[in-house]
Every structure is written in C-alpha cells, then in structure tokens.
XYZ file of C-alpha atoms in Angstrom:
421
model
C 147.094 99.277 116.505
C 147.927 99.168 112.819
C 149.653 102.549 112.796
C 151.826 101.779 115.786
C 153.133 98.858 113.765
C 153.339 100.533 110.365
C 154.623 104.043 110.924
C 157.367 103.147 113.399
C 157.539 105.732 110.434
C 164.191 127.418 89.052
C 167.688 125.892 89.852
C 168.300 122.248 89.070
C 171.366 121.665 91.206
C 171.294 119.085 94.009
C 173.136 117.247 96.699
C 173.503 113.557 95.879
C 173.627 111.552 99.081
C 173.364 108.116 97.519
C 175.058 105.775 99.934
C 174.753 102.389 101.540
C 174.564 103.834 105.039
C 171.561 105.419 106.688
C 171.697 109.146 107.408
C 171.796 108.371 111.129
C 174.924 106.316 110.608
C 176.907 109.115 109.035
C 175.523 112.149 110.887
C 177.857 113.832 113.328
C 176.636 116.129 116.120
C 176.735 119.602 114.606
C 174.758 122.784 114.456
C 171.864 122.811 112.028
C 170.629 125.782 110.065
C 168.634 126.776 113.137
C 171.376 126.006 115.622
C 169.845 122.835 117.055
C 171.768 119.640 117.647
C 171.753 116.882 115.075
C 169.882 113.605 115.459
C 169.258 112.516 119.061
C 171.327 109.703 120.475
C 168.313 107.572 121.276
C 167.527 105.083 118.537
C 164.474 105.900 116.503
C 161.690 103.350 116.163
C 161.949 101.204 113.060
C 159.610 101.553 110.082
C 159.164 98.004 110.249
C 156.678 95.663 111.854
C 154.080 94.094 109.600
C 150.821 96.040 110.027
C 147.506 94.315 110.398
C 144.121 96.052 110.240
C 142.617 96.686 113.679
C 138.996 96.286 114.624
C 138.498 100.044 114.290
C 139.789 100.308 110.729
C 137.555 101.744 108.014
C 136.825 99.623 104.941
C 136.066 102.013 102.072
C 133.938 101.094 99.080
C 135.064 101.582 95.490
C 132.887 104.705 95.324
C 134.598 106.103 98.415
C 138.051 105.384 96.944
C 136.959 107.205 93.784
C 135.584 110.180 95.725
C 138.779 110.447 97.768
C 140.860 110.480 94.594
C 138.748 113.285 93.101
C 139.902 115.621 95.885
C 143.475 115.388 94.526
C 142.725 116.461 90.950
C 142.606 120.247 91.311
C 138.823 120.664 91.088
C 136.605 119.125 88.418
C 134.673 120.803 85.611
C 132.150 119.306 83.201
C 133.030 121.656 80.330
C 136.834 121.783 80.327
C 139.902 119.897 81.429
C 141.207 120.916 84.860
C 144.308 119.711 86.638
C 148.012 120.524 86.770
C 150.903 121.643 84.582
C 154.149 120.469 86.083
C 157.888 120.938 85.967
C 159.215 117.363 85.789
C 162.899 116.956 86.633
C 164.312 113.507 85.898
C 167.645 112.064 86.992
C 169.591 108.991 85.952
C 170.539 107.273 89.210
C 171.580 103.931 87.754
C 175.302 104.428 88.367
C 174.936 103.946 92.115
C 177.649 104.264 94.706
C 179.072 107.751 95.120
C 178.226 108.791 91.545
C 175.965 111.861 91.586
C 172.591 111.630 89.869
C 172.696 113.043 86.341
C 169.891 115.387 85.288
C 168.579 114.028 81.993
C 165.345 115.919 81.492
C 163.440 118.995 82.724
C 160.099 118.943 80.919
C 156.777 120.726 81.278
C 154.161 117.978 81.367
C 150.433 118.358 81.933
C 147.874 116.134 83.684
C 144.198 117.106 83.293
C 140.762 115.637 84.112
C 137.115 116.211 83.174
C 133.964 114.590 84.466
C 132.299 113.503 81.232
C 129.211 111.902 82.818
C 128.236 112.874 86.353
C 125.517 110.270 86.507
C 127.766 107.405 85.458
C 130.733 108.917 87.331
C 132.926 108.691 84.227
C 136.193 110.590 84.464
C 138.431 111.413 81.499
C 142.158 111.917 82.011
C 144.477 113.566 79.466
C 148.259 113.618 79.884
C 150.526 115.749 77.678
C 154.254 114.965 77.600
C 156.765 117.504 76.256
C 159.324 114.817 75.396
C 157.132 111.852 74.468
C 159.987 109.623 73.328
C 160.970 109.264 76.971
C 157.451 108.111 77.883
C 156.475 106.005 74.885
C 157.939 102.638 75.803
C 155.779 99.509 75.807
C 156.312 99.011 79.550
C 154.313 102.014 80.755
C 152.023 101.074 83.609
C 149.035 102.878 82.066
C 148.942 101.143 78.669
C 146.202 98.665 79.680
C 143.886 101.568 80.500
C 144.475 103.855 77.498
C 141.776 105.000 75.076
C 144.131 107.295 73.147
C 147.894 107.130 72.677
C 149.180 109.791 70.235
C 152.819 109.895 71.231
C 154.211 111.214 67.937
C 153.213 113.345 64.981
C 151.790 116.389 66.804
C 153.034 119.739 65.470
C 153.818 121.005 68.987
C 155.948 117.946 69.714
C 153.836 116.883 72.666
C 152.612 113.347 73.178
C 148.993 112.865 74.261
C 147.639 109.958 76.258
C 144.004 109.670 77.324
C 141.834 107.228 79.180
C 138.537 107.074 81.053
C 137.735 105.426 84.331
C 135.271 105.472 87.205
C 134.550 103.816 90.549
C 134.491 100.400 88.874
C 138.081 100.721 87.622
C 140.635 98.234 88.869
C 142.833 101.192 89.876
C 140.310 102.135 92.585
C 139.114 98.733 93.710
C 139.251 98.059 97.474
C 139.525 94.334 96.709
C 143.041 92.987 96.213
C 142.255 89.292 96.655
C 143.346 88.611 93.063
C 146.907 89.596 93.998
C 147.204 86.393 95.988
C 146.037 84.203 93.118
C 149.383 83.793 91.383
C 152.905 85.207 91.261
C 152.946 88.338 89.135
C 149.256 89.191 89.582
C 150.023 92.006 92.003
C 152.870 93.611 90.058
C 150.620 94.021 87.018
C 147.875 95.718 89.059
C 147.898 99.382 90.102
C 146.006 101.085 92.895
C 145.438 104.768 93.635
C 145.285 105.317 97.405
C 144.230 108.803 98.511
C 144.100 110.792 101.730
C 141.298 113.251 100.888
C 142.628 116.674 99.952
C 146.114 115.862 101.204
C 147.981 113.118 99.393
C 147.840 110.150 97.044
C 150.100 107.340 95.960
C 150.008 105.164 92.848
C 151.278 101.749 93.803
C 151.812 98.343 92.287
C 150.239 95.504 94.194
C 153.508 93.624 94.529
C 157.227 93.815 93.929
C 158.386 92.327 90.628
C 158.053 88.547 90.633
C 161.206 88.230 88.534
C 164.251 90.288 87.662
C 165.750 88.405 84.732
C 166.139 89.866 81.245
C 162.903 89.377 79.377
C 160.709 89.587 82.468
C 157.473 91.466 81.729
C 156.970 94.177 82.730
C 160.645 95.212 82.900
C 159.787 98.613 84.434
C 158.351 98.931 87.948
C 157.279 102.381 89.172
C 155.968 104.003 92.339
C 154.562 107.542 92.577
C 154.082 109.677 95.670
C 151.884 112.816 95.573
C 151.361 115.525 98.225
C 149.184 118.620 97.931
C 149.761 121.927 99.695
C 147.406 122.010 102.721
C 144.084 123.740 102.150
C 144.622 124.543 98.479
C 144.281 123.024 95.027
C 146.898 125.443 93.662
C 149.964 123.206 93.895
C 151.043 119.581 94.173
C 154.414 117.934 94.627
C 155.213 114.447 93.406
C 158.102 112.017 93.198
C 158.640 108.827 91.210
C 161.035 105.929 91.589
C 161.625 103.842 88.433
C 163.178 100.382 88.574
C 164.416 98.318 85.636
C 164.651 94.610 86.369
C 164.512 95.466 90.065
C 167.341 98.006 90.111
C 166.827 101.732 90.618
C 167.326 103.518 87.278
C 165.523 106.863 87.335
C 164.232 109.279 89.965
C 161.845 112.109 89.269
C 160.705 115.192 91.187
C 157.564 116.982 90.008
C 156.177 120.390 90.960
C 152.688 121.036 89.613
C 150.572 124.212 89.529
C 146.849 124.379 88.779
C 145.984 124.540 85.067
C 142.935 124.319 82.806
C 142.479 123.815 79.052
C 139.515 123.321 76.697
C 138.785 119.699 75.893
C 140.121 119.890 72.334
C 143.682 118.773 72.896
C 143.872 116.841 69.646
C 143.588 120.132 67.711
C 145.313 122.435 70.204
C 148.985 123.442 70.090
C 150.682 123.425 73.491
C 153.263 126.078 74.315
C 155.123 125.168 77.532
C 156.194 128.813 77.958
C 152.534 129.762 78.399
C 152.427 128.118 81.814
C 153.619 130.526 84.504
C 154.762 128.643 87.580
C 154.789 130.106 91.060
C 158.275 130.627 92.541
C 159.908 127.515 93.988
C 162.226 127.094 96.890
C 165.714 126.967 95.451
C 167.646 124.835 97.874
C 167.955 121.433 99.496
C 167.280 119.864 102.847
C 170.798 118.655 103.533
C 169.273 115.355 104.688
C 165.789 114.781 106.088
C 167.097 113.470 109.414
C 169.165 116.603 109.937
C 166.151 118.751 109.017
C 163.883 116.964 111.491
C 166.554 117.099 114.208
C 166.827 120.889 113.755
C 163.395 121.393 115.284
C 161.985 122.988 112.123
C 159.041 120.571 112.264
C 157.466 118.605 115.070
C 158.495 114.976 115.497
C 154.918 114.164 116.522
C 152.448 113.917 113.683
C 149.377 112.238 112.255
C 149.290 109.230 109.953
C 146.845 107.453 107.671
C 147.628 103.825 106.871
C 146.287 101.658 104.054
C 146.599 97.882 104.364
C 144.995 94.802 102.862
C 143.767 91.982 105.083
C 144.204 88.286 104.423
C 140.979 88.413 102.405
C 142.373 91.231 100.239
C 139.997 93.811 101.695
C 141.341 97.369 101.966
C 141.503 98.860 105.464
C 142.215 102.508 106.294
C 143.123 103.797 109.730
C 144.283 107.153 111.120
C 146.180 107.820 114.335
C 149.007 109.798 115.883
C 152.558 108.887 114.851
C 156.158 109.753 115.712
C 159.010 110.449 113.309
C 161.108 107.353 112.554
C 163.989 106.375 110.312
C 161.466 105.120 107.776
C 163.106 103.425 104.807
C 166.533 103.980 106.398
C 165.759 101.750 109.391
C 166.878 98.563 107.656
C 170.189 100.212 106.755
C 171.022 101.698 110.163
C 173.860 100.381 112.372
C 172.610 97.471 114.421
C 169.800 96.587 112.036
C 169.242 92.805 112.128
C 169.489 92.333 108.354
C 172.590 92.847 106.260
C 170.948 95.485 104.084
C 174.007 97.723 103.566
C 175.792 94.868 101.829
C 172.845 94.351 99.499
C 172.943 97.427 97.293
C 172.268 100.061 99.924
C 169.825 102.887 100.246
C 169.564 105.641 97.606
C 168.891 108.909 99.377
C 168.380 111.949 97.163
C 167.667 115.575 98.026
C 165.804 117.376 95.236
C 166.268 121.123 94.629
C 162.771 121.985 95.876
C 163.169 120.828 99.508
C 161.807 117.384 98.803
C 163.621 114.070 99.108
C 163.428 110.328 98.549
C 164.944 107.306 100.302
C 164.498 104.084 98.367
C 166.408 100.795 98.059
C 168.815 100.635 95.162
C 168.804 96.910 94.337
C 165.689 94.812 95.010
C 167.149 91.439 93.913
C 170.099 91.923 96.266
C 167.878 92.839 99.210
C 165.652 89.836 98.641
C 168.686 87.567 98.352
C 170.003 89.030 101.627
C 166.897 87.789 103.413
C 165.161 91.038 104.367
C 161.553 90.171 105.251
C 160.258 93.487 103.898
C 161.455 96.593 102.093
C 160.267 100.206 102.454
C 160.175 103.050 99.906
C 159.990 106.615 101.231
C 159.488 110.060 99.694
C 158.457 113.376 101.210
C 158.686 117.137 101.128
C 158.732 120.308 103.198
C 155.524 122.136 102.342
C 154.961 125.873 102.027
C 153.913 126.270 105.647
C 157.039 124.518 106.922
C 155.310 121.234 107.704
C 156.697 117.910 106.485
C 154.733 115.190 104.704
C 155.954 111.811 103.550
C 154.802 108.451 102.191
C 156.143 105.101 103.396
C 155.341 102.094 101.164
C 156.302 98.678 102.519
C 156.354 95.383 100.599
C 156.894 91.818 101.711
C 159.845 90.078 100.068
C 158.525 86.533 100.486
C 155.618 84.725 98.843
C 153.980 86.886 96.181
C 155.915 89.966 97.458
C 152.706 91.871 98.125
C 152.181 95.446 99.259
C 152.058 95.309 103.048
C 151.181 98.915 103.855
C 151.055 102.436 102.459
C 151.352 105.050 105.201
C 151.020 108.819 104.792
C 152.479 110.906 107.616
C 152.249 114.643 108.253
C 154.341 116.600 110.775
C 153.349 120.218 111.517
C 155.860 123.055 111.434
C 157.454 124.011 114.723
C 154.955 126.001 116.752
C 152.095 124.578 114.720
C 152.466 126.932 111.761
C 154.877 129.242 110.019
C 155.970 129.713 106.444
C 158.315 127.576 104.414
C 160.947 130.280 104.852
C 160.939 129.629 108.583
C 162.007 126.047 107.957
C 165.207 126.890 106.058
C-alpha cells in the first residue's frame, strides 16, 4: 500500500536544536514532562520508501481539488473578504551549525478570500503584508498569478497582493505530466494539496534544478498548513525558505479567523485591531521526546498524495504509525552519509509547533541520497499532533514523490492542549 511505503512517517523565545544529528541520536533515557521514558530502543520505521499509487487510490478532478481547498479558507462569503489574520514570526536560520535562529520579524499579515462568481467558480484572494519590503522581491512564487501588486505607497504601510483563480488554475491541477517534460518545469509549478477541513500544503513540483548564482528562481519555498479540528477559527502554518538550495529562513504562523469589506485599496489596516486568541507559550523540547512521553498516540491516520508515472494525482488514506520522518536519513545507521552533508535543521517554535528540514540541498544531492524529506507539524488545541511529510527525489528532474499528512490523537483519544504539556 502507498501509505505503508510513504509514511514509514505572545512570547517569541525558542529552543534552537539545529544539528546534524537526528533527535533519536542525541536523546538520552530520561523522564519527560509526564514522567514517561524517552524514545523506545526499537528503531522506528524510516520515512523513506518511494510510494506508488495503489489500485484503491482516489484520483480527484480539478474541481474536487478546488472544493477541498475551499474547506481550508475559513468559510466563504460573496459580499466580503473572509479568511485569516496571522501572527507571522520569521527567523534567519542561514548561519547553521549550533548558531541559534535569529528572530528578524514578527508581523501581522492577513490572507482573505471571496467568491466573486459562484457560477464560474472564480475565487479572489487578497494578501496584506505589514512589512512589504520583506515580501516584495522578484522571486516570489505567486508573481505569475497576480492581478494586483501594490507593495508600496499605502498610507498604512501595508503591501497588498491580489489574484483570482478557480478549478482551472495550474495550482489546483491534478495533472503533473508537464513536470517530466524538462528540467526546471516542476520547480516553477506550484500545487495546493488539501485534506478537507484539516490541512493543506503548498508545494513546488520539484527541487531546484540548479543551485548556482543566477539560477532562476533563486528562492524555493514550501508551506505547511494545519487547521484546528472541527473549527474554522484558527490555523497554524510553517514555511521553509531556501536560497540557492540552502535553508535561509523559517517561519511560524498562527492565524485567527478574520473578515473585511472588499475595499482594501481604500481601507487603512490597523494591526492592533486584530485580537488574537491566547497562544501556548512554550516549546516541545523535541518532537521525538514529546511523542515518547505518551502525550499523543503513536498510531494515527494518514492521507498521501502522489503522482503516477503519467503525472496523474492519486490520493489514499490509511492507518499509520509514528516514524522518524525527515530525521530518518540522519539517524545512526542510516545507509546514506546525510549527517556529513549539511545536516538536519530541527527547530521548535514558541507555539508548540516544530519543523525538521534539510539544511543544504546541494550537499545532500552530492552525497547521493536518493530522496529528501521535509517535515513540519504542531500540537493542536486538543493535544493531538499533526504533521506534513514532503518527499522529493534527488535524481532525474528531482520531482515531488509524495506529500503525506498524518494525524495522531491525544492520549486517551481526547483531552486539551494543556494535558499535553
């Protein structure tokens, strides 16, 4: 089965565990916050084997991909813009090694949508950025889709970007056959993959085809989004930004539901007007330690997205078990020499979310790893744990191999986020 192959797997202070070793390699048996032992001695399954769609996989249409995405937008309205206002915390992680990430920005940014034509299924998106100079570069992944790009000159200091799309947009196409046409075709193509009402990821179709100075685009970005179960009130997101294949910036985003009239060009935005619900102020202390504490079940459910040899999208759901995920290639005894090739950047964010992503893509490819995995997840309000695992091939056109969303219920099948501390 595809999933048996794919899943294997207020304060702005933080713990920076950015090292070349996997968490399992450095963990020592010790009491957790809940008194349980640390990671079990038995080796976890790898993230790793190349998934292939099974005969029972679902093949969604473009309309179905569009409909699934709509469930992640906070509820749609024909007369106003509805979506999320978010606290975006951004860190410079380019130093690598033992250097702690440096907080460089903590902005209030806004992402809103409106269905402008129900019959034609036309959706308008408006993004407002508090510090637009940080978002205005020519390498942004959304520039090909934009219908409006007012990134300077507004009295409130916000930058405004807008675009429209529908089921026929390339971002929602279930056909990725064009990615195989030529090197670079996949890296210039985005896809939005959604688990209805639960999660979404914005992916590039391939790793960068080149890492040299002057390669276009120089910036390569992944985004992971998770929504609180059963509610449109809050989303969590994380981004990993690479420049010429090397990790440069990480971002953690907490978003609460918001709505504004569709007159943003004339409206002044006051970030203080958005009242955010209280956040957890603390850190996991390492996702492996958290999972070993028994705070969440190690048995969960997964949804996997893959593309067949013909480029056709396949979606499959099944049970899964917790694995080392992106850390598998860096664990002791792993067949590839990943630790010597830049290492794994593991970061705990101050809202009980985390990311584990490779630091240096050119080095990993040169080391001969057949694939590379990017991971990000969070502890949700009910104590459950959700994560995304995105895996890319490193050979050929370096295409996206799989995108897997996993959810692990809180211990006992419920409980509040407080119970998971």
